[in-house]
mmCIF file of C-alpha atoms in Angstrom:
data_model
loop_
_atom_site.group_PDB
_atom_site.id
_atom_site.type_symbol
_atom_site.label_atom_id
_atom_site.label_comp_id
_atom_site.label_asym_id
_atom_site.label_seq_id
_atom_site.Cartn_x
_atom_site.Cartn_y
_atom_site.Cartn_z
ATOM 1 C CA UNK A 1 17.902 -0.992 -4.797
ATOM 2 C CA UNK A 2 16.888 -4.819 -3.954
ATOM 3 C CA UNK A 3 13.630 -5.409 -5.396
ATOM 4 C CA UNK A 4 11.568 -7.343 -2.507
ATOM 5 C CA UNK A 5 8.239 -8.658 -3.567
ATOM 6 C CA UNK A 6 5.322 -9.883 -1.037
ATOM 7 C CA UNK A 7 3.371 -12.963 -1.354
ATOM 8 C CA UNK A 8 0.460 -13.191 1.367
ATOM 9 C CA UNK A 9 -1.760 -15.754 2.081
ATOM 10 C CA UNK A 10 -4.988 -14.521 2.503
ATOM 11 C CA UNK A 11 -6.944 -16.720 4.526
ATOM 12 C CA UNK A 12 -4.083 -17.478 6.964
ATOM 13 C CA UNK A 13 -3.745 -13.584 7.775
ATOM 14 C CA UNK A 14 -7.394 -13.399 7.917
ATOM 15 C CA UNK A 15 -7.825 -16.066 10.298
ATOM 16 C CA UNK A 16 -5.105 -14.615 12.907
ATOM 17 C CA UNK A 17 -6.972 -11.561 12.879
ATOM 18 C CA UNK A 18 -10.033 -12.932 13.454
ATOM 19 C CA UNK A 19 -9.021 -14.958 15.738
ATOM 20 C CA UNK A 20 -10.679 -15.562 19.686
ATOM 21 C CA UNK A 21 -8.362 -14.581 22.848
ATOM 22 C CA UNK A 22 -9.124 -16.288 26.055
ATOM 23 C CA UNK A 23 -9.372 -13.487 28.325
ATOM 24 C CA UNK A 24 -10.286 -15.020 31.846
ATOM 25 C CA UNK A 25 -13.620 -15.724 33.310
ATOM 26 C CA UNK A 26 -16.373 -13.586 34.770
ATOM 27 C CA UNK A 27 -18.342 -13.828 38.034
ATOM 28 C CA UNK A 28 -20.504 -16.295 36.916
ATOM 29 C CA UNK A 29 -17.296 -18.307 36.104
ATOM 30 C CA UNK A 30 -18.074 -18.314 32.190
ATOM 31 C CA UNK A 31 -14.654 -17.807 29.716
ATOM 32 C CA UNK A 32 -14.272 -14.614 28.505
ATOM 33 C CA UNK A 33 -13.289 -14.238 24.899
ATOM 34 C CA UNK A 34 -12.028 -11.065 22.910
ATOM 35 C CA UNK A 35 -10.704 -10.507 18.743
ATOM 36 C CA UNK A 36 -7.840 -8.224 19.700
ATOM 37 C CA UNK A 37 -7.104 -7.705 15.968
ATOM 38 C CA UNK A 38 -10.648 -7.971 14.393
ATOM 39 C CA UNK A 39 -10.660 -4.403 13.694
ATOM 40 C CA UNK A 40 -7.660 -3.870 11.872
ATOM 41 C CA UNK A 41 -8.818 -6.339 9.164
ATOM 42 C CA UNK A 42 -9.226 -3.418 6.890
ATOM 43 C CA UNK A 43 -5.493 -3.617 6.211
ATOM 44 C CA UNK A 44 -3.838 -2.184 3.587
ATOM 45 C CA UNK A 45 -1.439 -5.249 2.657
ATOM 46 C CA UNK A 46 1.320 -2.525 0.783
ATOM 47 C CA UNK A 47 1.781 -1.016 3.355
ATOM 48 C CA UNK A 48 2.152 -3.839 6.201
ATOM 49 C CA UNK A 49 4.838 -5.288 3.549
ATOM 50 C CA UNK A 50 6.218 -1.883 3.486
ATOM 51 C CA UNK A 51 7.074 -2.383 7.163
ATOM 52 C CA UNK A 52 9.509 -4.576 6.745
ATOM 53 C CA UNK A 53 11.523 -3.066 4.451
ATOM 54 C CA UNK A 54 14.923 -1.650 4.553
ATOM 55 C CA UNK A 55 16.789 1.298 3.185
ATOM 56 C CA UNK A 56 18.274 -0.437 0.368
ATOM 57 C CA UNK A 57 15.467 -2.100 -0.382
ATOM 58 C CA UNK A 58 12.462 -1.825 -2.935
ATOM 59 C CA UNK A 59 8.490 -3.379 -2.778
ATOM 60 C CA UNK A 60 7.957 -3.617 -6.186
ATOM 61 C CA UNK A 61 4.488 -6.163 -6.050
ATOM 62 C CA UNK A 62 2.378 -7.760 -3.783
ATOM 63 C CA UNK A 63 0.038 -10.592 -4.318
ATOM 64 C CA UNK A 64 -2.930 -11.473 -2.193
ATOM 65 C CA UNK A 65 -3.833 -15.067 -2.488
ATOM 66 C CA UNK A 66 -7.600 -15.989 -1.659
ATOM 67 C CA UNK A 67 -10.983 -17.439 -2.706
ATOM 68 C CA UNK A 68 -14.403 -15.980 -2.635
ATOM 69 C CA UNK A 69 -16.774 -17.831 -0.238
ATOM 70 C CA UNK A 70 -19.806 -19.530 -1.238
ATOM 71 C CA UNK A 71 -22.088 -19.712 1.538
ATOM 72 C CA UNK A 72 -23.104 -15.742 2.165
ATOM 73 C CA UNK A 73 -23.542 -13.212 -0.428
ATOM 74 C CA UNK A 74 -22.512 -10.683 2.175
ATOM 75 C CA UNK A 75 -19.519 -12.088 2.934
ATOM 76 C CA UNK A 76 -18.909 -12.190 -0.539
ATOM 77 C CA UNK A 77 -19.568 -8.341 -1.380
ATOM 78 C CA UNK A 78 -17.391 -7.397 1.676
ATOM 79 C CA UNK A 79 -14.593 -9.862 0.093
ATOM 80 C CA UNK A 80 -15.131 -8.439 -3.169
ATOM 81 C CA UNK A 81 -14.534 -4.973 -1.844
ATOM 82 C CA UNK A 82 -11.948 -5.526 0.156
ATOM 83 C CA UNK A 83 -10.146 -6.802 -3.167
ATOM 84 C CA UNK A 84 -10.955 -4.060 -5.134
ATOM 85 C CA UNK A 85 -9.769 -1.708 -2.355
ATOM 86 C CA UNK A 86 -6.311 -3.696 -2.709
ATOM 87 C CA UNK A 87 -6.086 -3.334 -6.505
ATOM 88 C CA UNK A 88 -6.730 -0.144 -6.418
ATOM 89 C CA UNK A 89 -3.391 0.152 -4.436
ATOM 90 C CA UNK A 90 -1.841 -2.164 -6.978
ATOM 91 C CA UNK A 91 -2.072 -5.478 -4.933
ATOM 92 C CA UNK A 92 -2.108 -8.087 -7.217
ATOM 93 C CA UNK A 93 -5.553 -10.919 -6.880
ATOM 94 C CA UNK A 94 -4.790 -14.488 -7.082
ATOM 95 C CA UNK A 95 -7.884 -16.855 -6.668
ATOM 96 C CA UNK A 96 -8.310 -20.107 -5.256
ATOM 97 C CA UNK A 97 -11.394 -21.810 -4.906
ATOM 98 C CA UNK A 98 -13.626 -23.429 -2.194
ATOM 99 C CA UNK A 99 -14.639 -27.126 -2.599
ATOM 100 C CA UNK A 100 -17.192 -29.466 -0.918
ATOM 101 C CA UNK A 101 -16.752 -32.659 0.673
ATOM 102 C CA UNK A 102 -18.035 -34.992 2.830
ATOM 103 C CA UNK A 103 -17.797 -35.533 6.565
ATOM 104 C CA UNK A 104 -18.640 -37.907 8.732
ATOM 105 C CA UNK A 105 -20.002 -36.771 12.224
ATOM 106 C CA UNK A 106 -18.776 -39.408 14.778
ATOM 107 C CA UNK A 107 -21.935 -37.873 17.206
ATOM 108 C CA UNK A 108 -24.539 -37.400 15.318
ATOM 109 C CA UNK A 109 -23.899 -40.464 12.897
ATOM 110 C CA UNK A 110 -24.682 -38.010 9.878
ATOM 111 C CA UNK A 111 -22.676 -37.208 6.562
ATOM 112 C CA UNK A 112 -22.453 -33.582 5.734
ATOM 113 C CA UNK A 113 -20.752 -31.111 3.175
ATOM 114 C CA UNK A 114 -17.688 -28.987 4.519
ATOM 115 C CA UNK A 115 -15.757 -25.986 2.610
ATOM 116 C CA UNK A 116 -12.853 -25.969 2.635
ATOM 117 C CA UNK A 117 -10.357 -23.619 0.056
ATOM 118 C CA UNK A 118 -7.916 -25.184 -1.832
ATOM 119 C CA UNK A 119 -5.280 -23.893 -4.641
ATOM 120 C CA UNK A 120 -3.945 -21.382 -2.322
ATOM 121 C CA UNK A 121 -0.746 -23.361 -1.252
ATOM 122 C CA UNK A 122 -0.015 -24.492 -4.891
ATOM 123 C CA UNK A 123 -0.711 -20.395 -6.391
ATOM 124 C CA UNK A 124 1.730 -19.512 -3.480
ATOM 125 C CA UNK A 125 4.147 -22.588 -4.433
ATOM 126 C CA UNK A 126 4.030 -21.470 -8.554
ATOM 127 C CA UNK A 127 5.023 -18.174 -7.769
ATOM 128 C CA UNK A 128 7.698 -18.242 -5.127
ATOM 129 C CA UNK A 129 9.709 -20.919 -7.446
ATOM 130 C CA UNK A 130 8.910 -19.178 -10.847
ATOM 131 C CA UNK A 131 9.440 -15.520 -9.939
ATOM 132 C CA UNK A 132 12.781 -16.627 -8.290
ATOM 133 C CA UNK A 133 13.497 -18.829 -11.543
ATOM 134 C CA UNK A 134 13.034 -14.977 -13.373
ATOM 135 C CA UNK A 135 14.902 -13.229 -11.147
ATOM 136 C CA UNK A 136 11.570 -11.173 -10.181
ATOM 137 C CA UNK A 137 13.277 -10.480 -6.605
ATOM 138 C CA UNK A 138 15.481 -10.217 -4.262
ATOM 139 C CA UNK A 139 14.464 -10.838 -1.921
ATOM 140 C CA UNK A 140 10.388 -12.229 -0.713
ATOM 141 C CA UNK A 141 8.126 -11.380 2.086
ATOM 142 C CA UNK A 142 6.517 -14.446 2.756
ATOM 143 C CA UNK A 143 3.380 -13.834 4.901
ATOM 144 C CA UNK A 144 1.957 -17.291 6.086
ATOM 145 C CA UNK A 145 2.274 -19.329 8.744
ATOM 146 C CA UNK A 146 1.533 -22.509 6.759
ATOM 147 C CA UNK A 147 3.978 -25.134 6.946
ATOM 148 C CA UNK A 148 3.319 -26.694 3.706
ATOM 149 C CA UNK A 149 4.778 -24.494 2.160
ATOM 150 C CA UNK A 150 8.445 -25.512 3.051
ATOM 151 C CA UNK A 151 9.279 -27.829 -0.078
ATOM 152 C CA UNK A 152 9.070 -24.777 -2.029
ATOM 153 C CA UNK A 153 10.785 -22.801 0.535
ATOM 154 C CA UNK A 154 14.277 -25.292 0.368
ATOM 155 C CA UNK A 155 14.011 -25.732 -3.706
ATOM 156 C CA UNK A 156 14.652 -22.114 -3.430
ATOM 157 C CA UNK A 157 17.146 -21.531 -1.014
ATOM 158 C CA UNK A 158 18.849 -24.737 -2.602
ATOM 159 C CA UNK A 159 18.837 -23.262 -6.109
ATOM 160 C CA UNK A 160 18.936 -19.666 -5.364
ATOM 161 C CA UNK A 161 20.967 -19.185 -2.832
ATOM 162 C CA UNK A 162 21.745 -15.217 -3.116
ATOM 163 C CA UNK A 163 17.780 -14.897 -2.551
ATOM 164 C CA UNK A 164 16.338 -14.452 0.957
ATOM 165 C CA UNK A 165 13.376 -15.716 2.359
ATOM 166 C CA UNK A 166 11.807 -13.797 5.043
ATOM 167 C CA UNK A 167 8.641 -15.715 6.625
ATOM 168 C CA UNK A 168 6.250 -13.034 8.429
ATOM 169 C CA UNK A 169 3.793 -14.774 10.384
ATOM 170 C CA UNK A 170 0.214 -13.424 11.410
ATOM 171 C CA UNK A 171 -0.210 -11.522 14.434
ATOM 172 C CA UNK A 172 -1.063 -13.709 17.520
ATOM 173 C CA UNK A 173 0.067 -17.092 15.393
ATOM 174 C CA UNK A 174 2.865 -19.187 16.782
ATOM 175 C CA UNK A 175 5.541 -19.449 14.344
ATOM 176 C CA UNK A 176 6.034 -22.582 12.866
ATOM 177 C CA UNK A 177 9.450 -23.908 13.650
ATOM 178 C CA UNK A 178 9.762 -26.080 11.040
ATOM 179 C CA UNK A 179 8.881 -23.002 8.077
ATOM 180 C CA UNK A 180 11.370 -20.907 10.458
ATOM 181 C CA UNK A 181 14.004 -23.468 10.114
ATOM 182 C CA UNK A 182 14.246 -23.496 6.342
ATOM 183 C CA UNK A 183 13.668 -19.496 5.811
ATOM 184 C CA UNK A 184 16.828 -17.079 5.573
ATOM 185 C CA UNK A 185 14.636 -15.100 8.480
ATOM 186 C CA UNK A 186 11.942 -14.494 10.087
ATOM 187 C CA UNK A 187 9.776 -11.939 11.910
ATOM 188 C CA UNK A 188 5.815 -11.421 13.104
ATOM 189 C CA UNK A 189 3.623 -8.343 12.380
ATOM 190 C CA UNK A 190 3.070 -6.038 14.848
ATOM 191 C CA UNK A 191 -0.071 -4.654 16.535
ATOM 192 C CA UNK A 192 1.411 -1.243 15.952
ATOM 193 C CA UNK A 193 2.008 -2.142 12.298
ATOM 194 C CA UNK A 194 -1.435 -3.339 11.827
ATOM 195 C CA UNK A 195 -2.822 0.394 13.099
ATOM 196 C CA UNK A 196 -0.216 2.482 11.444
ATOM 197 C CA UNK A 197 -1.254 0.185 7.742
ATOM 198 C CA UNK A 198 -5.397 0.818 7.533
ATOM 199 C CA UNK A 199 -6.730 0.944 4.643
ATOM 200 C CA UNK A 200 -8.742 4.820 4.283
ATOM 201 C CA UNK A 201 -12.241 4.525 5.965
ATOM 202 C CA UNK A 202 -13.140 5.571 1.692
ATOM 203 C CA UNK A 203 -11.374 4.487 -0.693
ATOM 204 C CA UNK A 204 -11.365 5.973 -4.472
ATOM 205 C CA UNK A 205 -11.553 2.777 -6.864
ATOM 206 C CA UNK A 206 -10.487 3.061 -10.648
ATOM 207 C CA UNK A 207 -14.386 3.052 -11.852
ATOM 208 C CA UNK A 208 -15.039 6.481 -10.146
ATOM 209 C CA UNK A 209 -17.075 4.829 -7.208
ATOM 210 C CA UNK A 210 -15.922 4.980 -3.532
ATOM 211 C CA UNK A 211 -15.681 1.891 -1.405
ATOM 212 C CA UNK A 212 -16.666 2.022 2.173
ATOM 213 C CA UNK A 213 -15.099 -0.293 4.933
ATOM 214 C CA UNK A 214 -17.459 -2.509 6.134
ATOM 215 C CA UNK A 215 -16.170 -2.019 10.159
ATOM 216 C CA UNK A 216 -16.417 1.712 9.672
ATOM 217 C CA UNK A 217 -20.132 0.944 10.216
#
């Protein structure tokens, strides 16, 4: 069996499904937006990897790239659980971090702090190159749609050539051409495969307490 490993970057899968759909307009003549995929963000990332897989072929880890927020503690404890509903299916955590800086605001002539998260592209960088320098896989699921990522992409392809690179983008993203171009393949997840990969509504965790999914609510 190929062993296929997943590397997913959190934050660009969570953004396509929380993404806004421009739906038309009503009678007043206002847009009408929609989420289409806000509710499946209670997804179990196994088993959306699992997807596409083939008969000869073997998911033997996943890792789940992110950072914790800083501005809302709720946001944070639905993060938190969310992660610990992963591990407990064996998806492997690796953390970024958010960082402040300033902004200028052009309109209102102010300075003010921003958040943005930063690590995640290097953490996804590290591992494609050193996993493939170990002979870790096969053959990896790469689930982003972030074009920096494409250095690391052709060191691989140029070094390990026998490897393939499969770039999944997020539902309702426009593939990046450029990421596409350098990949062995590529593909985008499914609406079907986002139903058919939920997480349980409860979900056992490894200290005897259930967690609860925050959109069964």
């Amino acid at each position: 069996m190929k062993k296929v490993i997943a590397l997913i970057d959190g934050f660009n899968l969570y953004h396509a499904l929380d993404q806004k759909r421009f739906e038309g307009v009503d009678d007043k003549g206002m847009p009408i937006y929609s989420k289409p995929y806000h509710r499946y963000k209670w997804l179990d990332l196994k088993k959306v990897s699992a997807c596409f897989l083939t008969h000869e072929e073997n998911l033997i880890d996943v890792f789940y790239f992110t950072a914790l927020t800083t501005w809302s503690p709720k946001k944070i404890e639905r993060h938190e659980n969310y992660i610990r509903a992963l591990e407990s299916r064996g998806v492997k955590t690796v953390y970024g971090a958010f960082k402040e800086r300033e902004v200028y605001c052009t309109n209102c002539k102010k300075i003010f702090l921003k958040s943005e998260e930063k690590r995640t592209d290097v953490n996804i960088a590290i591992h494609l190159l050193g996993l493939a320098q170990s002979d870790a896989y096969d053959r990896v699921l790469l689930i982003t749609g972030d074009s920096d990522l494409i250095p690391a992409v052709e060191w691989v392809r140029r070094t390990h050539p026998i490897k393939r690179i499969s770039v999944i983008t997020p539902p309702g993203r426009r593939m990046t051409k450029h990421l596409r171009a350098v990949a062995t393949d590529a593909a985008i997840i499914k609406e079907i495969q986002l139903q058919t990969s939920q997480l349980p509504t409860i979900m056992p965790n490894v200290d005897g307490l259930s967690i609860l999914s925050p959109y069964s609510l």
